[in-house]
Short mmCIF file of C-alpha atoms and ligand atoms in Angstrom, two decimals:
data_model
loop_
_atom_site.label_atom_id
_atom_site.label_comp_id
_atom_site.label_asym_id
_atom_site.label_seq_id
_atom_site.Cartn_x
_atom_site.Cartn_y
_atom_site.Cartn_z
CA UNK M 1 -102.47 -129.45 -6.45
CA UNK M 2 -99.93 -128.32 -3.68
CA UNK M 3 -100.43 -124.87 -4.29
CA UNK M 4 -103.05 -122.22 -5.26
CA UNK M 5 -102.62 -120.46 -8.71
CA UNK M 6 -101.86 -116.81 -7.53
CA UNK M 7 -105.03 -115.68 -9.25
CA UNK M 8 -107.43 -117.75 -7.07
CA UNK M 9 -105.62 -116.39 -3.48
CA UNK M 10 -108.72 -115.94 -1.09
CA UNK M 11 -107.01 -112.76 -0.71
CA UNK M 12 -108.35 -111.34 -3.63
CA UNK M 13 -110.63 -114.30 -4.64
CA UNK M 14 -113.87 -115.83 -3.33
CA UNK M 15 -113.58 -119.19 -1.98
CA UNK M 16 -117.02 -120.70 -0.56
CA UNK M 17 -118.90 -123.99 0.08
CA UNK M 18 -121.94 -124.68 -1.19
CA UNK M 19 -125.75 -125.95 -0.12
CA UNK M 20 -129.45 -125.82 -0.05
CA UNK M 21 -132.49 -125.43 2.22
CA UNK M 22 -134.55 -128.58 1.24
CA UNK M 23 -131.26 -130.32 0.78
CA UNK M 24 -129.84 -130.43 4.22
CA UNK M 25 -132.35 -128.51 6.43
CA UNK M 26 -135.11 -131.28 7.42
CA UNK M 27 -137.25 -130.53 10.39
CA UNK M 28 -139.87 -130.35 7.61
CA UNK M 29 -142.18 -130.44 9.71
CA UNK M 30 -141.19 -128.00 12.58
CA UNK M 31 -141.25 -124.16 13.26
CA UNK M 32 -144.56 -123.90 11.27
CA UNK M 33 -142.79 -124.79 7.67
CA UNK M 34 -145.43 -125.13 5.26
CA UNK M 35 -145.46 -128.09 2.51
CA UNK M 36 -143.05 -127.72 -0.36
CA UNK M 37 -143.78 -129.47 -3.77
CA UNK M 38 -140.88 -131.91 -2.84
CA UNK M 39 -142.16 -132.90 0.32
CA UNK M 40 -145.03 -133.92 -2.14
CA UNK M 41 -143.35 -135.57 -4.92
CA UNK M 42 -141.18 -137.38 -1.93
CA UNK M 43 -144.77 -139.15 -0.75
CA UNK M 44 -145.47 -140.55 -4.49
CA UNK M 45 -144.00 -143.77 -4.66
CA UNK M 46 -141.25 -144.36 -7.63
CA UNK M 47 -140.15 -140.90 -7.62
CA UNK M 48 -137.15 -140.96 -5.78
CA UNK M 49 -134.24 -143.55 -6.22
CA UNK M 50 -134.64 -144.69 -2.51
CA UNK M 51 -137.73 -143.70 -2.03
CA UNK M 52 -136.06 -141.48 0.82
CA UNK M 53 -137.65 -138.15 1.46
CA UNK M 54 -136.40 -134.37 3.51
CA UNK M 55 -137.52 -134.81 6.47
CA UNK M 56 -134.48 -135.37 7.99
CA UNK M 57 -131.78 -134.92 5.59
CA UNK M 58 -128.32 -133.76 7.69
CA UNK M 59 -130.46 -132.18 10.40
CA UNK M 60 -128.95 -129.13 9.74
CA UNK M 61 -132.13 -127.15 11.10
CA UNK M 62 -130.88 -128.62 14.36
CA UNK M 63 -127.37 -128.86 13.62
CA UNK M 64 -126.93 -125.35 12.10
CA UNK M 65 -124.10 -124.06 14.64
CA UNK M 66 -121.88 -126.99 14.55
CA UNK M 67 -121.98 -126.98 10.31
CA UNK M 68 -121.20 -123.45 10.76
CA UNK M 69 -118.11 -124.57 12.87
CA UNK M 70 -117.31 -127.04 10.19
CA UNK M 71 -117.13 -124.65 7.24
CA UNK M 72 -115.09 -122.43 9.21
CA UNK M 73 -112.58 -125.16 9.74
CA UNK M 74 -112.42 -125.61 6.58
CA UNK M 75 -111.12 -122.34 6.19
CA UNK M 76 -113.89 -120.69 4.21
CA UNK M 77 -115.26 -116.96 4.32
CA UNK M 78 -118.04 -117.84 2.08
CA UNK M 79 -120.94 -119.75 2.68
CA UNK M 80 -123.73 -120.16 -0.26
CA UNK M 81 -127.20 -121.51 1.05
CA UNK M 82 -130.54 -120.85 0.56
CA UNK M 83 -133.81 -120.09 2.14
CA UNK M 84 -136.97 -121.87 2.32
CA UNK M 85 -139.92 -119.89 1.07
CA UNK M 86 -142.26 -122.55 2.83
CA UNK M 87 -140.70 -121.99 6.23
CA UNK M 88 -140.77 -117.90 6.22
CA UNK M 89 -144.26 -117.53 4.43
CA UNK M 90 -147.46 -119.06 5.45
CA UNK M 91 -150.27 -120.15 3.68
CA UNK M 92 -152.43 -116.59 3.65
CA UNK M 93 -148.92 -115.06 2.57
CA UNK M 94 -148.42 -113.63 6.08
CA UNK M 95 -144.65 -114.11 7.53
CA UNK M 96 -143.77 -116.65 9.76
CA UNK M 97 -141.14 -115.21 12.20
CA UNK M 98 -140.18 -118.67 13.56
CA UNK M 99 -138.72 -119.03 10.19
CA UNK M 100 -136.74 -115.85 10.18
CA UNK M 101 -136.02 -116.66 13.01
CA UNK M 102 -134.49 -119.93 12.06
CA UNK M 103 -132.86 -117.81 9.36
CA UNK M 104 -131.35 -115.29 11.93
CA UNK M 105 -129.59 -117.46 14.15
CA UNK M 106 -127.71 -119.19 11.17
CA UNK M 107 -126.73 -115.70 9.97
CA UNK M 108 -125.45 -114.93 13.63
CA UNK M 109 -123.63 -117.76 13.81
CA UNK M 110 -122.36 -116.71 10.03
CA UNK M 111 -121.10 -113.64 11.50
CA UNK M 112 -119.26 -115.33 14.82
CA UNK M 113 -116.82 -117.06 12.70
CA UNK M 114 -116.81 -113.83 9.96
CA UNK M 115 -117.89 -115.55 7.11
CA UNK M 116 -120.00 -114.14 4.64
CA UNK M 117 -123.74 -115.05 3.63
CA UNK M 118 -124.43 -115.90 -0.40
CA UNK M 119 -127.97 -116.34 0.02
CA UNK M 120 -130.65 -117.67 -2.91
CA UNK M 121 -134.32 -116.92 -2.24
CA UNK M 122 -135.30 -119.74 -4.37
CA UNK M 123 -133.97 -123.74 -5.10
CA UNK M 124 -136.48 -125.32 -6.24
CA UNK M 125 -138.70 -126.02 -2.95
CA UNK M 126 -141.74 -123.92 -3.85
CA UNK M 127 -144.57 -123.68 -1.63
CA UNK M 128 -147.51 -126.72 -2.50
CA UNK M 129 -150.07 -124.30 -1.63
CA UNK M 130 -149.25 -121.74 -4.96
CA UNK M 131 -151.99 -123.38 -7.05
CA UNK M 132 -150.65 -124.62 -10.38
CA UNK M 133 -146.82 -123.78 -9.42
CA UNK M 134 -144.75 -122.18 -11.73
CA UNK M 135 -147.68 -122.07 -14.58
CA UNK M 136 -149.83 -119.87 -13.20
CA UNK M 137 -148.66 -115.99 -13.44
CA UNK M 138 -149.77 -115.38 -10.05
CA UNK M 139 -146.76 -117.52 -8.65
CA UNK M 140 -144.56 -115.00 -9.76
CA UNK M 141 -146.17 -112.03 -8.01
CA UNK M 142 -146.32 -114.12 -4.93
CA UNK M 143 -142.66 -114.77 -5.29
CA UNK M 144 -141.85 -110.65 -5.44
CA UNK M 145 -144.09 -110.77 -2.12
CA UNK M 146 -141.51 -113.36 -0.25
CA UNK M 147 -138.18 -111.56 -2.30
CA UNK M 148 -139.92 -108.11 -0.66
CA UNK M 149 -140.53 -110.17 2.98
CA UNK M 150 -137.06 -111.39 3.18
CA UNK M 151 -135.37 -108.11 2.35
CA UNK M 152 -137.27 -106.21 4.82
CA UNK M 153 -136.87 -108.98 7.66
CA UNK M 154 -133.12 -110.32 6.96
CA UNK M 155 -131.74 -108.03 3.66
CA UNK M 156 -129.40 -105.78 5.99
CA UNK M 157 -127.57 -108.83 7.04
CA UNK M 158 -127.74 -110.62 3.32
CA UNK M 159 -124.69 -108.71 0.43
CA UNK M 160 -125.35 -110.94 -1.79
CA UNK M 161 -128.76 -112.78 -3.37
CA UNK M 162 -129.47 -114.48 -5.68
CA UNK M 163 -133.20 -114.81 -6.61
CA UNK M 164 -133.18 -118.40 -8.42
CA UNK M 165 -130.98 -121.24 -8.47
CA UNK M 166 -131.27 -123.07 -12.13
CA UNK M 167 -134.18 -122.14 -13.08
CA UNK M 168 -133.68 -124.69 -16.12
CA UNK M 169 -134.04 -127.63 -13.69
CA UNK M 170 -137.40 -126.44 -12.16
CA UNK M 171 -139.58 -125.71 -15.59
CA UNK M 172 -137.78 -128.62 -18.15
CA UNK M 173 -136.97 -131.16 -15.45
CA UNK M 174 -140.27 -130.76 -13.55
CA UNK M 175 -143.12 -129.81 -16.02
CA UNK M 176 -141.74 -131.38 -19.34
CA UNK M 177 -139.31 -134.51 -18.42
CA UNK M 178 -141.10 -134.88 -15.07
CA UNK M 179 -138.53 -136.63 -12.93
CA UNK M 180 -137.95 -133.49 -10.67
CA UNK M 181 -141.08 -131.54 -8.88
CA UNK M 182 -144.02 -131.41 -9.39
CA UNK M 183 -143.32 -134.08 -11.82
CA UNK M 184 -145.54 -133.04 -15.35
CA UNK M 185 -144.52 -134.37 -18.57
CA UNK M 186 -145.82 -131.73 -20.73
CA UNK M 187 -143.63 -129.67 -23.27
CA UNK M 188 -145.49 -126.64 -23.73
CA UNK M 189 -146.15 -126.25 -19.63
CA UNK M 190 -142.25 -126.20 -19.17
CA UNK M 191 -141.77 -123.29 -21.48
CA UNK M 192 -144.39 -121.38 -19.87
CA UNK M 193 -143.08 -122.57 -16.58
CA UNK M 194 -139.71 -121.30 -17.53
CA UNK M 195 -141.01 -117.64 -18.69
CA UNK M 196 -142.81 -117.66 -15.39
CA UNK M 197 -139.96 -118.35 -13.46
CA UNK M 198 -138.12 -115.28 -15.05
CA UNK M 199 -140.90 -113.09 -14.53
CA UNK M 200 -140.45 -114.09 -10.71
CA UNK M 201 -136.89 -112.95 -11.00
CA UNK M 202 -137.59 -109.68 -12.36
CA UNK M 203 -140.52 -108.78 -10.22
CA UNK M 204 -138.12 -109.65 -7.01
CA UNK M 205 -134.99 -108.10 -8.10
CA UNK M 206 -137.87 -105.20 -8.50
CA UNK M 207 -138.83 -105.38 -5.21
CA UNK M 208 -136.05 -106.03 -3.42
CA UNK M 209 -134.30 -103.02 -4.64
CA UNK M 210 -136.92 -100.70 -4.13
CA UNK M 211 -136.42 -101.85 -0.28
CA UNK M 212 -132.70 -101.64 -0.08
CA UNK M 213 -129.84 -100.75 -2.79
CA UNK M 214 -127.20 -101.68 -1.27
CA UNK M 215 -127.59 -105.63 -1.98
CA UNK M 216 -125.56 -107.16 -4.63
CA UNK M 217 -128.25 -108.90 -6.45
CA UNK M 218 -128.01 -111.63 -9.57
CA UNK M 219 -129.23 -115.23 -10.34
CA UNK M 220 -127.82 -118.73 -10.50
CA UNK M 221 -128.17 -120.53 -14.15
CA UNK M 222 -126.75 -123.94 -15.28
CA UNK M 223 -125.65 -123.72 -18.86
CA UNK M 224 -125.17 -126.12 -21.17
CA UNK M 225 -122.51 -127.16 -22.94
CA UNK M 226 -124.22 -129.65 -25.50
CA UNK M 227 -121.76 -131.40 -28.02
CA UNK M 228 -123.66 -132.89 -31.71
CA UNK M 229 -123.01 -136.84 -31.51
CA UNK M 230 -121.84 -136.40 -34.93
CA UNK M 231 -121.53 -133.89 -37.35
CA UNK M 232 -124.41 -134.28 -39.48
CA UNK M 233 -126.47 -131.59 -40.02
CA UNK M 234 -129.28 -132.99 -38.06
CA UNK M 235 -127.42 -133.59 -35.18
CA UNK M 236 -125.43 -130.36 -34.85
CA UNK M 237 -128.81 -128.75 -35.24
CA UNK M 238 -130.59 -131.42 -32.53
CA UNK M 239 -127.26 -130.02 -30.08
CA UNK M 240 -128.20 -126.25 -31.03
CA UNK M 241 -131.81 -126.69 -29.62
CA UNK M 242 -130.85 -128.49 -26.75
CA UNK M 243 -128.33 -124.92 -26.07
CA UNK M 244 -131.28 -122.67 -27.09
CA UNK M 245 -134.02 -124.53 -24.36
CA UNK M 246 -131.12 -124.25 -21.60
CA UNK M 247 -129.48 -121.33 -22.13
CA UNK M 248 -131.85 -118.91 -24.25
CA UNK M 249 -135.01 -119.70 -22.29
CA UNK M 250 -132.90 -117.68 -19.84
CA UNK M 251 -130.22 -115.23 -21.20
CA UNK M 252 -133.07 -113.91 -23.63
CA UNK M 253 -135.14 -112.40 -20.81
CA UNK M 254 -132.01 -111.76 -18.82
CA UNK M 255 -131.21 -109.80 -21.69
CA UNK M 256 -134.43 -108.39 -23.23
CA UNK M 257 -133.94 -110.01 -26.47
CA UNK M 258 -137.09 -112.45 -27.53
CA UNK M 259 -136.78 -116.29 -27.41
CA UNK M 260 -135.83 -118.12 -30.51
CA UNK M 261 -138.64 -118.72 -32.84
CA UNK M 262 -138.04 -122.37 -32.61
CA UNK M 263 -138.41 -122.47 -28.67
CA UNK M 264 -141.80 -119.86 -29.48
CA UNK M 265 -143.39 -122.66 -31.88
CA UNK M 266 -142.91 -124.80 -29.38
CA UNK M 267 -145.05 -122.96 -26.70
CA UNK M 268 -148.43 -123.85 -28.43
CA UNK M 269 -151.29 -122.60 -26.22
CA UNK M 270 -149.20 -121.60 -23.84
CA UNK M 271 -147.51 -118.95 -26.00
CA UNK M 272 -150.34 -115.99 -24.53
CA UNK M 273 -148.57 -116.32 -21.20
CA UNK M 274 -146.02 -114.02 -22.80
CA UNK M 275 -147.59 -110.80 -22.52
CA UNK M 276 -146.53 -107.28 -23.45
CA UNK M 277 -143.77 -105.51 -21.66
CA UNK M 278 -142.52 -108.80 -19.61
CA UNK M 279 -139.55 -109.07 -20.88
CA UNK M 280 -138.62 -105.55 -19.31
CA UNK M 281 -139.34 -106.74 -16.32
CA UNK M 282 -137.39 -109.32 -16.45
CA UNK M 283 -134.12 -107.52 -17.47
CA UNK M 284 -133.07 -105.83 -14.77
CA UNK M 285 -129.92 -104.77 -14.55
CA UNK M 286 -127.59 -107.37 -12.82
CA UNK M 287 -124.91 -107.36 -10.31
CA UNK M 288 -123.37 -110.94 -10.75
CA UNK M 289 -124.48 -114.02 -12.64
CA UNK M 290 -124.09 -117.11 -10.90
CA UNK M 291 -122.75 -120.47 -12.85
CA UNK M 292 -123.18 -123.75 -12.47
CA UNK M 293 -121.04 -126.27 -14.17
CA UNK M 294 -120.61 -130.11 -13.83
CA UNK M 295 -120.17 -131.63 -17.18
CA UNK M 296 -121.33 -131.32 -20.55
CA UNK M 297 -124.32 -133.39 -22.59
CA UNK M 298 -124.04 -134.93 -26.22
CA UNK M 299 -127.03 -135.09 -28.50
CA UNK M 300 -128.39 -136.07 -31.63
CA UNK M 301 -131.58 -135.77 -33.85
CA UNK M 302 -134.68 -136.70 -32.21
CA UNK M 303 -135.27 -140.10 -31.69
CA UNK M 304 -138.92 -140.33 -30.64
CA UNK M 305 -142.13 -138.17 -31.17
CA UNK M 306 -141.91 -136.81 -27.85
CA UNK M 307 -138.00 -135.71 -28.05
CA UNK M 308 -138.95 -134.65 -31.84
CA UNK M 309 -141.10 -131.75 -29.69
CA UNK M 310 -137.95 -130.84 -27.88
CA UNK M 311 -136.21 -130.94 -31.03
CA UNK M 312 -133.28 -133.19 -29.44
CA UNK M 313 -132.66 -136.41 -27.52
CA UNK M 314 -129.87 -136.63 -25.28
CA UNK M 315 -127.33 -139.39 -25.92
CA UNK M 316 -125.70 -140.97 -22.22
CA UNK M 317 -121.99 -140.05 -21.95
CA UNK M 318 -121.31 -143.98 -22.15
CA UNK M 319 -123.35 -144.57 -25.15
CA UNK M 320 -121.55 -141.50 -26.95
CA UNK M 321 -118.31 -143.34 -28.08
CA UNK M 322 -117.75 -146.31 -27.01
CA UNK M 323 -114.29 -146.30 -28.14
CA UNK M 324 -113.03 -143.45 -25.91
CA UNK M 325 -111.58 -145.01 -23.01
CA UNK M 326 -110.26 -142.12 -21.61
CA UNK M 327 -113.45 -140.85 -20.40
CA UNK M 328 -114.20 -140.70 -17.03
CA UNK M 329 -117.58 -140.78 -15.56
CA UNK M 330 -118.73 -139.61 -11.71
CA UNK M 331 -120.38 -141.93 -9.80
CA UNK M 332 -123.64 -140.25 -11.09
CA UNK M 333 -123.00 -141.24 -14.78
CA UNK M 334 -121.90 -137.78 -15.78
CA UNK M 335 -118.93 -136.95 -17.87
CA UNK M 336 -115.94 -135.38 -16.33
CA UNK M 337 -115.20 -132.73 -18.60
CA UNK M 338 -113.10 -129.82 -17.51
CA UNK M 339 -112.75 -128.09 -20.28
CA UNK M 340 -116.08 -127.27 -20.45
CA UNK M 341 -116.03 -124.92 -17.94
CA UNK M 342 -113.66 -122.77 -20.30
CA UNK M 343 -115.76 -123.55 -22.96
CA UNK M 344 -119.18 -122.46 -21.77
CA UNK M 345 -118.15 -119.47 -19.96
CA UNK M 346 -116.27 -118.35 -23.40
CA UNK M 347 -119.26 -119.11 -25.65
CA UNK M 348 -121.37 -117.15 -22.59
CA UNK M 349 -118.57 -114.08 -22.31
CA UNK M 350 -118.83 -113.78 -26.16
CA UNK M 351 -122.80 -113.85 -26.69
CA UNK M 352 -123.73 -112.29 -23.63
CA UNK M 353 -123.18 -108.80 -21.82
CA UNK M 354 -122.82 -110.72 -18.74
CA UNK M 355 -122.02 -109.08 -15.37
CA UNK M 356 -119.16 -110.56 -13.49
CA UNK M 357 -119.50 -114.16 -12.93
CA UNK M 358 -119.39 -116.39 -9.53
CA UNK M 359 -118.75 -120.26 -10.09
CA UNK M 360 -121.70 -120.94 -7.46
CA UNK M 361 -121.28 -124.97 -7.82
CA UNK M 362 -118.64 -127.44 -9.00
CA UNK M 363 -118.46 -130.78 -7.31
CA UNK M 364 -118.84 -134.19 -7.94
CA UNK M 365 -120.70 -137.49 -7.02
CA UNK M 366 -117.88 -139.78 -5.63
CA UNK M 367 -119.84 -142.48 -3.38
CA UNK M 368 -116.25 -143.45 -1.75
CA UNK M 369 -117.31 -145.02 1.68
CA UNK M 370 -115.75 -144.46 4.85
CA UNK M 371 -112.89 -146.96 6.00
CA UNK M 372 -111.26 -147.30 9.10
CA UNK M 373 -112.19 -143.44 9.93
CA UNK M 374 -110.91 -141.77 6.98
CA UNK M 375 -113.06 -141.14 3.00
CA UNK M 376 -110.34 -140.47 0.41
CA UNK M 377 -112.34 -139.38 -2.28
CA UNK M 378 -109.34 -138.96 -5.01
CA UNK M 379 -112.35 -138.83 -7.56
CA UNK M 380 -113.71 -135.91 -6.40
CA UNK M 381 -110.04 -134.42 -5.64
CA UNK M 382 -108.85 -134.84 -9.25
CA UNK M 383 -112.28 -133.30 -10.34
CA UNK M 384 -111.84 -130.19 -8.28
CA UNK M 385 -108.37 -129.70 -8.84
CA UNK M 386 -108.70 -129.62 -12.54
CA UNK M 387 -111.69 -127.86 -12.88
CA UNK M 388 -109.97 -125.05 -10.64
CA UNK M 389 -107.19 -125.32 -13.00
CA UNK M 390 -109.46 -123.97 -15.95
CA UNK M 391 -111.11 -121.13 -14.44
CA UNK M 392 -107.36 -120.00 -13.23
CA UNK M 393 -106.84 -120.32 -17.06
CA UNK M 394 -109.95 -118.37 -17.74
CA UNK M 395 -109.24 -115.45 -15.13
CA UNK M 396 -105.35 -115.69 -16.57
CA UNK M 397 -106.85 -114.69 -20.27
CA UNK M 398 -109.45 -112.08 -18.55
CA UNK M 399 -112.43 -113.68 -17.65
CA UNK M 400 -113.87 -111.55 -14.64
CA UNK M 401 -114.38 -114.55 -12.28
CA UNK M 402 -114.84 -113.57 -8.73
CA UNK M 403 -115.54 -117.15 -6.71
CA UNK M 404 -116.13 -120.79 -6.35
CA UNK M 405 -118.06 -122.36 -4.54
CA UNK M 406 -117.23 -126.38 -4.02
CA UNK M 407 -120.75 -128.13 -4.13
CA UNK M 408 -121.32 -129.48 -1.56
CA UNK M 409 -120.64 -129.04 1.82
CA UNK M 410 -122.24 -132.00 3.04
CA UNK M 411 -123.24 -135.26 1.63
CA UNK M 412 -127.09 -134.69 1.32
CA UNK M 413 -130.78 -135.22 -0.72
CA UNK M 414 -129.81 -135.32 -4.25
CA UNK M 415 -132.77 -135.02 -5.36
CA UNK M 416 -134.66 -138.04 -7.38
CA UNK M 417 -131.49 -139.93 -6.47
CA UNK M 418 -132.16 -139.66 -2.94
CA UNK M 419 -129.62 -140.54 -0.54
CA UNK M 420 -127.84 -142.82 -2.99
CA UNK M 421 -124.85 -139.77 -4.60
CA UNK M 422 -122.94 -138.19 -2.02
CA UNK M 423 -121.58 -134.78 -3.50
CA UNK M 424 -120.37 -133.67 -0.03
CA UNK M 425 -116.50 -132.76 0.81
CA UNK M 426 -117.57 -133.70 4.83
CA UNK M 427 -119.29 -137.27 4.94
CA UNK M 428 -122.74 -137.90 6.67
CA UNK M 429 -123.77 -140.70 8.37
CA UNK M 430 -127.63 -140.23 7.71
CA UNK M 431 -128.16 -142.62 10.79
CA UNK M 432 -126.37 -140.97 12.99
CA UNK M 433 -125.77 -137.48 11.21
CA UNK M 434 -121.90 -138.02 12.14
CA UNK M 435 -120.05 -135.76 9.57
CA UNK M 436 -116.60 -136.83 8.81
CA UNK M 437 -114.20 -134.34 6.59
CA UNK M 438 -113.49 -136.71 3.14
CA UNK M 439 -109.50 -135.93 1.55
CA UNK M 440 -110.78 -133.46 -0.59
CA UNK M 441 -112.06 -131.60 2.56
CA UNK M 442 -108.38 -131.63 4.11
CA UNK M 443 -107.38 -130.47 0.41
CA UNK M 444 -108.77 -127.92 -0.17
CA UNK M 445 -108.53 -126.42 3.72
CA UNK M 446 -104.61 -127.08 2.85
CA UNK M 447 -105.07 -124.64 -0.16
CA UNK M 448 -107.15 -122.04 1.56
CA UNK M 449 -103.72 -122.04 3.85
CA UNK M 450 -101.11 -122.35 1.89
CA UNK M 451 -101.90 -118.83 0.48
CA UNK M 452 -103.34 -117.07 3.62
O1 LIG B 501 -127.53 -131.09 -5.89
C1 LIG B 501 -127.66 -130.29 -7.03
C2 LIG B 501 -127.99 -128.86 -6.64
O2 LIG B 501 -129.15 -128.79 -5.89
C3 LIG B 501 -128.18 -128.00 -7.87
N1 LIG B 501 -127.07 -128.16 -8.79
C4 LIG B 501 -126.64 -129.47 -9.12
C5 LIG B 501 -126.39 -130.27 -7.85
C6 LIG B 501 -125.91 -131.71 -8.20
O3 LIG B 501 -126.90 -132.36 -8.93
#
């Protein structure tokens, strides 16, 4: 791509890099930070790839004003990042201003180079010390408490917040599959876990605005595009659950219309943690939805007794057809699949009274090393360049798309993976925390110019 598409101009578009606290922050264990549930999950052995942990990730808690520099050369205005519950709140719920603090000076330094703060109060790094996480109710009044803390301390210098980031990847990937924080393996908990979660985003969007009104306020969801394997009945119904426990669990109470039946059998014992009048607090009205989108999945009838309570099992994009050899896969294993970006936000746009919509991540694991001084990345650059192509596509038939934001800024802690995907347009050095600006960096800077 030599050119932007007139309808994604930063003039009248917003163009932003994306990160996270636990992600890139480390200094885990400085300014008073409390324990998160990852910083727990890090110390049991076999849960991460590398067994690699955040204690130092990029540094950025040191290195905050030179990344600031960097995303400015890159020519953004928009920076997406989030804040760490455990390093503003302590344990007795009391605010711990070296964390603000910490929070401060990267918004100062924000506003030096005029670009403008997309902050999420929540990804994923919850506080150990909230007994029972995201299945006890409580966790979601404490959560209104920090939303309420950081509005009052930082909100005047925050437009935009979101309250969670995926809240799909917190309850199914880390109380029913288990491989994310706090690592449970229990269907009926992640359901509970996920109404929980929403509850939290009501109850802050609740508090928040009864602090200040002027804050654009919304929430960051990843849904899924999920394809049957064939088109047998059982597995086009197998791909329809798989849509209702990603998307539904979420849009529903976004919403205010109840969950799916199927997704309510499923709850169990657990189904008395939806009480009465919830799910009015957990549709407030929004001012954006945030989207992630990275690929698609493919699935087919359950396979197992324990995917038979999910109602699907998930079939790997190299296992789906063997015959295609036109697929691509990221380093990660996941499909490249641009169109669904058109196709989920349509099926979204046409089921959904959404507000308008912010592409908060698109990016891709491309593990191209450094040679000789220079990363070119032409994975990632194809990836980005015709994903953008779709949502010009999408805005061109009258999609209200505001942004993108490229995920990630940095190379960083993916997770259970570790160190081992890099998803960064700049390239770290996690030995020396060097950062080196990969070809799709110089890309898309070229872009940002080429229509200034
Ligand atoms: O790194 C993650 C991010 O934290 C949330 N969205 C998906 C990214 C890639 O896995």
């Amino acid at each position: 791509m030599k050119k932007l598409p007139q309808n994604l101009s930063p003039k009248h578009f917003e163009w932003g890099c994306a990160t996270s606290s636990f992600q890139i922050e480390g200094g885990n264990f400085e300014g008073g930070r409390v324990a998160s549930i990852w910083d727990d999950f890090c110390a049991q052995p076999g849960r991460i790839k590398d067994a690699s942990d955040g204690t130092v990730a990029c540094d950025h808690f040191h290195r905050y004003a030179d990344d600031v520099k960097l995303i400015a050369d890159l020519g953004f205005k928009h920076y997406r990042f989030s804040i760490a519950w455990a390093r503003v709140v302590n344990a007795d719920n009391s605010v711990n201003m070296a964390g603000i603090d910490f929070y401060s000076r990267l918004l100062d330094e924000l506003e030096k180079h005029r670009i403008t703060p997309n902050a999420t109060l929540f990804h994923w790094d919850l506080p150990s010390h909230l007994e029972d996480g995201w299945l006890n109710r409580d966790t979601a009044y404490r959560f209104a408490d920090y939303a309420a803390l950081i509005a009052e301390h930082l909100g005047d210098r925050l437009p935009r917040v979101a309250t969670l980031n995926e809240p799909w990847c917190s309850a199914f990937l880390g109380y029913d599959l288990g491989v994310f924080a706090p690592g449970h393996t229990n269907r009926t908990s992640s359901l509970s876990a996920a109404h929980h979660l929403m509850l939290a985003h009501g109850l802050g969007i609740q508090a928040w605005r009864s602090r200040l009104s002027k804050t654009s306020l919304g929430i960051v969801l990843n849904p899924e595009l999920c394809d049957p394997l064939t088109s047998q009945p059982e597995d086009v119904q197998a791909a329809k659950m798989a849509e209702y426990e990603r998307n539904d669990s979420f849009l529903n109470p976004l919403f205010a219309r109840e969950w799916p039946s199927v997704l309510l059998d499923q709850m169990g014992s657990r189904l008395s943690d939806r009480q009465a009048g919830d799910l009015e607090i957990t549709a407030q009205p929004l001012d954006f939805i945030g989207l992630n989108y990275y690929t698609r999945s493919i699935a087919k009838a359950p396979s197992s007794p324990e995917d038979a309570k999910r109602g699907y099992t998930f079939v790997p994009p190299d296992a789906a057809d063997a015959t295609d050899t036109t697929k691509q896969l990221t380093d990660i294993g996941w499909e490249i699949y641009p169109e669904g970006l058109k196709r989920v936000v349509n099926n979204l746009t046409q089921n959904w009274p959404l507000p308008p919509i912010w592409i908060t991540e698109n990016g891709a694991a491309d593990n191209t090393p450094v040679v000789n001084g220079s990363c070119d990345d032409d994975l990632r650059c194809a990836y980005i360049e015709q994903h953008l192509n779709k949502m010009s596509a999408l805005i061109a038939e009258g999609t209200d798309i505001r942004g993108y934001y490229v995920w990630s800024l940095l190379d960083n802690f993916e997770w259970a993976h570790g160190y081992s995907q890099r998803f960064g347009i700049v390239h770290v050095d996690f030995e020396t925390q060097v950062r080196i600006q990969k070809k799709s960096a110089s890309m898309i800077k070229a872009l940002l110019i080429s229509r200034l």
